[in-house]
mmCIF file of C-alpha atoms in Angstrom:
data_model
loop_
_atom_site.group_PDB
_atom_site.id
_atom_site.type_symbol
_atom_site.label_atom_id
_atom_site.label_comp_id
_atom_site.label_asym_id
_atom_site.label_seq_id
_atom_site.Cartn_x
_atom_site.Cartn_y
_atom_site.Cartn_z
ATOM 1 C CA MET A 1 -0.775 -0.041 0.456
ATOM 2 C CA SER A 2 1.158 3.709 -0.857
ATOM 3 C CA GLN A 3 2.181 5.916 2.251
ATOM 4 C CA LYS A 4 -0.995 8.179 -0.020
ATOM 5 C CA ARG A 5 -2.893 5.465 0.167
ATOM 6 C CA GLY A 6 -2.012 5.382 4.079
ATOM 7 C CA TYR A 7 -3.040 8.054 4.758
ATOM 8 C CA TRP A 8 -6.338 8.135 3.141
ATOM 9 C CA TRP A 9 -6.909 5.980 4.966
ATOM 10 C CA ILE A 10 -6.407 7.628 8.795
ATOM 11 C CA VAL A 11 -9.016 10.103 7.392
ATOM 12 C CA ALA A 12 -11.225 7.998 6.084
ATOM 13 C CA ILE A 13 -11.083 6.373 9.915
ATOM 14 C CA ALA A 14 -11.249 10.190 11.749
ATOM 15 C CA VAL A 15 -13.543 11.183 10.078
ATOM 16 C CA LEU A 16 -15.869 7.713 10.448
ATOM 17 C CA GLY A 17 -15.731 8.562 14.632
ATOM 18 C CA ALA A 18 -16.186 12.357 14.725
ATOM 19 C CA ILE A 19 -19.019 11.295 12.408
ATOM 20 C CA SER A 20 -19.826 8.416 15.272
ATOM 21 C CA PHE A 21 -20.552 10.680 18.136
ATOM 22 C CA PHE A 22 -23.628 11.961 16.618
ATOM 23 C CA PHE A 23 -24.615 7.933 16.123
ATOM 24 C CA ASP A 24 -23.607 7.121 19.687
ATOM 25 C CA ARG A 25 -26.877 6.357 21.833
ATOM 26 C CA GLN A 26 -28.556 5.029 18.086
ATOM 27 C CA ILE A 27 -25.393 2.450 16.926
ATOM 28 C CA LEU A 28 -25.839 1.602 20.813
ATOM 29 C CA ASN A 29 -29.815 1.238 20.988
ATOM 30 C CA ILE A 30 -29.168 -1.096 17.753
ATOM 31 C CA ILE A 31 -26.091 -3.434 19.012
ATOM 32 C CA ASN A 32 -28.363 -4.025 21.888
ATOM 33 C CA LEU A 33 -31.156 -5.471 19.714
ATOM 34 C CA THR A 34 -28.412 -8.208 19.293
ATOM 35 C CA GLN A 35 -27.637 -8.852 22.518
ATOM 36 C CA ASN A 36 -27.882 -12.514 23.403
ATOM 37 C CA SER A 37 -26.703 -15.302 26.031
ATOM 38 C CA VAL A 38 -24.582 -16.616 23.050
ATOM 39 C CA PHE A 39 -22.626 -13.845 22.364
ATOM 40 C CA ASP A 40 -22.504 -12.951 25.609
ATOM 41 C CA LYS A 41 -20.478 -15.638 26.472
ATOM 42 C CA ILE A 42 -18.324 -15.323 23.038
ATOM 43 C CA LEU A 43 -17.213 -10.718 23.549
ATOM 44 C CA ALA A 44 -16.806 -11.889 27.165
ATOM 45 C CA ILE A 45 -13.793 -13.579 25.943
ATOM 46 C CA PHE A 46 -12.088 -10.185 23.943
ATOM 47 C CA ASP A 47 -12.021 -8.305 27.821
ATOM 48 C CA PRO A 48 -10.240 -10.080 29.934
ATOM 49 C CA ILE A 49 -6.417 -8.648 30.866
ATOM 50 C CA TYR A 50 -4.423 -11.842 30.879
ATOM 51 C CA LEU A 51 -5.778 -11.966 26.743
ATOM 52 C CA TYR A 52 -3.939 -8.494 26.314
ATOM 53 C CA ALA A 53 -0.680 -9.527 28.395
ATOM 54 C CA GLY A 54 -0.689 -12.991 26.815
ATOM 55 C CA LEU A 55 -0.208 -11.209 23.297
ATOM 56 C CA PHE A 56 2.088 -8.967 24.906
ATOM 57 C CA LEU A 57 4.304 -11.924 26.198
ATOM 58 C CA LEU A 58 3.502 -13.524 22.922
ATOM 59 C CA ILE A 59 5.314 -10.663 21.505
ATOM 60 C CA VAL A 60 7.138 -10.209 22.976
ATOM 61 C CA ILE A 61 8.566 -13.239 23.368
ATOM 62 C CA MET A 62 8.242 -13.741 19.409
ATOM 63 C CA LEU A 63 10.564 -10.082 18.958
ATOM 64 C CA ILE A 64 13.358 -12.289 21.029
ATOM 65 C CA ILE A 65 13.669 -15.158 19.392
ATOM 66 C CA LYS A 66 14.383 -13.162 16.678
ATOM 67 C CA LYS A 67 15.893 -10.595 18.079
ATOM 68 C CA ASP A 68 14.892 -7.850 16.761
ATOM 69 C CA LYS A 69 15.528 -5.815 19.726
ATOM 70 C CA LYS A 70 14.818 -2.707 17.870
ATOM 71 C CA MET A 71 11.798 -3.877 17.290
ATOM 72 C CA LEU A 72 11.528 -5.336 20.735
ATOM 73 C CA MET A 73 12.053 -1.773 22.012
ATOM 74 C CA ASN A 74 9.916 -0.266 19.922
ATOM 75 C CA PHE A 75 6.829 -2.106 21.043
ATOM 76 C CA GLY A 76 7.507 -1.223 24.718
ATOM 77 C CA ILE A 77 7.636 2.141 23.577
ATOM 78 C CA ALA A 78 4.046 1.994 21.346
ATOM 79 C CA VAL A 79 2.449 0.591 24.867
ATOM 80 C CA VAL A 80 3.882 2.853 26.729
ATOM 81 C CA LEU A 81 2.657 5.464 24.838
ATOM 82 C CA THR A 82 -0.723 4.598 24.081
ATOM 83 C CA LEU A 83 -1.331 3.918 27.906
ATOM 84 C CA LEU A 84 -0.594 7.190 28.453
ATOM 85 C CA PHE A 85 -1.918 8.904 26.076
ATOM 86 C CA VAL A 86 -5.034 7.602 26.769
ATOM 87 C CA PHE A 87 -4.898 8.509 30.091
ATOM 88 C CA PHE A 88 -4.544 11.853 29.836
ATOM 89 C CA MET A 89 -7.452 12.132 27.316
ATOM 90 C CA LYS A 90 -9.852 10.811 29.187
ATOM 91 C CA LEU A 91 -8.605 13.182 32.456
ATOM 92 C CA LEU A 92 -9.189 16.280 29.528
ATOM 93 C CA VAL A 93 -12.038 14.588 28.065
ATOM 94 C CA ALA A 94 -13.978 13.613 31.222
ATOM 95 C CA ARG A 95 -16.931 11.901 28.360
ATOM 96 C CA GLU A 96 -19.512 9.439 30.764
ATOM 97 C CA ARG A 97 -19.340 5.904 29.554
ATOM 98 C CA PRO A 98 -22.289 4.845 28.141
ATOM 99 C CA PHE A 99 -24.166 2.388 31.169
ATOM 100 C CA GLU A 100 -24.351 5.492 33.204
ATOM 101 C CA LEU A 101 -26.570 7.400 31.206
ATOM 102 C CA ILE A 102 -28.432 5.311 29.387
ATOM 103 C CA ASP A 103 -30.962 2.567 31.393
ATOM 104 C CA TYR A 104 -31.225 -0.414 29.448
ATOM 105 C CA ILE A 105 -27.808 -0.833 29.430
ATOM 106 C CA LEU A 106 -26.157 -2.968 33.471
ATOM 107 C CA ASN A 107 -24.407 -0.778 34.767
ATOM 108 C CA THR A 108 -20.511 -2.000 35.457
ATOM 109 C CA ASN A 109 -17.140 -2.101 37.904
ATOM 110 C CA VAL A 110 -15.761 0.673 35.227
ATOM 111 C CA GLN A 111 -15.394 3.877 37.341
ATOM 112 C CA ASP A 112 -13.357 5.697 34.975
ATOM 113 C CA TYR A 113 -14.099 7.575 31.995
ATOM 114 C CA SER A 114 -14.969 6.504 28.674
ATOM 115 C CA PHE A 115 -13.353 8.293 25.899
ATOM 116 C CA PRO A 116 -11.023 6.557 24.018
ATOM 117 C CA SER A 117 -11.588 3.054 24.556
ATOM 118 C CA ASN A 118 -8.505 1.660 26.066
ATOM 119 C CA HIS A 119 -8.554 -1.268 25.565
ATOM 120 C CA SER A 120 -9.334 -0.847 21.367
ATOM 121 C CA ALA A 121 -6.275 1.400 21.798
ATOM 122 C CA ILE A 122 -3.759 -1.025 23.192
ATOM 123 C CA ILE A 123 -4.917 -4.036 20.725
ATOM 124 C CA PHE A 124 -4.844 -1.677 18.072
ATOM 125 C CA ALA A 125 -1.734 -1.044 19.200
ATOM 126 C CA MET A 126 -0.347 -4.172 19.436
ATOM 127 C CA LEU A 127 -1.881 -5.146 15.658
ATOM 128 C CA PRO A 128 1.155 -4.226 13.177
ATOM 129 C CA PHE A 129 3.321 -5.812 16.102
ATOM 130 C CA LEU A 130 0.908 -8.951 15.797
ATOM 131 C CA ILE A 131 1.232 -9.082 11.517
ATOM 132 C CA LYS A 132 4.212 -8.213 11.990
ATOM 133 C CA VAL A 133 5.739 -11.529 13.910
ATOM 134 C CA LEU A 134 3.409 -13.872 13.398
ATOM 135 C CA GLY A 135 1.805 -12.494 9.637
ATOM 136 C CA LYS A 136 0.611 -15.807 8.177
ATOM 137 C CA LEU A 137 -2.024 -14.914 10.849
ATOM 138 C CA LYS A 138 -2.988 -11.456 10.095
ATOM 139 C CA GLY A 139 -6.579 -11.882 9.694
ATOM 140 C CA LEU A 140 -6.680 -13.239 12.895
ATOM 141 C CA TRP A 141 -5.461 -10.413 14.353
ATOM 142 C CA ILE A 142 -7.639 -8.918 12.790
ATOM 143 C CA THR A 143 -10.314 -10.512 12.615
ATOM 144 C CA LEU A 144 -8.807 -9.835 17.357
ATOM 145 C CA ALA A 145 -8.872 -6.360 17.240
ATOM 146 C CA VAL A 146 -12.241 -4.934 15.627
ATOM 147 C CA LEU A 147 -14.104 -7.749 18.082
ATOM 148 C CA VAL A 148 -11.766 -6.868 21.443
ATOM 149 C CA GLY A 149 -13.287 -2.979 19.752
ATOM 150 C CA PHE A 150 -16.905 -4.111 19.477
ATOM 151 C CA SER A 151 -17.029 -6.135 22.183
ATOM 152 C CA ARG A 152 -16.150 -2.978 24.321
ATOM 153 C CA ALA A 153 -19.506 -1.365 22.382
ATOM 154 C CA TYR A 154 -21.890 -4.511 23.457
ATOM 155 C CA PHE A 155 -21.004 -4.765 27.285
ATOM 156 C CA GLY A 156 -22.294 -0.850 27.241
ATOM 157 C CA ILE A 157 -18.392 -0.184 28.361
ATOM 158 C CA HIS A 158 -18.184 2.157 25.499
ATOM 159 C CA TYR A 159 -19.370 4.343 22.304
ATOM 160 C CA VAL A 160 -18.967 3.362 19.045
ATOM 161 C CA SER A 161 -16.664 6.608 18.462
ATOM 162 C CA ASP A 162 -14.667 5.965 21.842
ATOM 163 C CA ILE A 163 -13.523 2.982 20.428
ATOM 164 C CA ILE A 164 -12.391 4.402 16.883
ATOM 165 C CA PHE A 165 -10.766 7.352 17.761
ATOM 166 C CA GLY A 166 -9.025 4.653 20.696
ATOM 167 C CA ALA A 167 -7.991 1.937 17.673
ATOM 168 C CA LEU A 168 -6.382 4.620 15.774
ATOM 169 C CA ILE A 169 -4.630 5.880 18.159
ATOM 170 C CA GLY A 170 -3.252 2.887 19.557
ATOM 171 C CA PHE A 171 -2.645 1.960 15.756
ATOM 172 C CA LEU A 172 -0.895 5.833 15.171
ATOM 173 C CA ILE A 173 1.206 5.678 17.702
#
């Protein structure tokens, strides 16, 4: 993919994220219609911290095996910068989570702000590294990242715009 074409995708995703701000509640209402016990169990897999810790360790181990110190350092920097950027963005924007504003969503134990999605940011920050070290599974990694983002809206933890901008932040960093 040419560099110019890559920038258009970034702009398109940013515009989509901005537009989704206006339709966040409507989109969550539609997602709410898909909720059922089967999806609840499947999508719950994409929430636990051990999924992210496992992927983190997988990347680190693969980069150590490949003896790619530069990429290992870049990976560590990308994860730390993503976490810091999202932390400060949450404080700056201070957007309430959907379950605090929409009645049909069950309350959870999440206590910080909604924008941007930390889960989406982290998984999309890891995505280029997953593809680089295990490129034969590229489709799996992309599907995993998308399902992580979708699970955040499905459970009412984030608005779609939180997820889109989290993914964009993580991928760009």
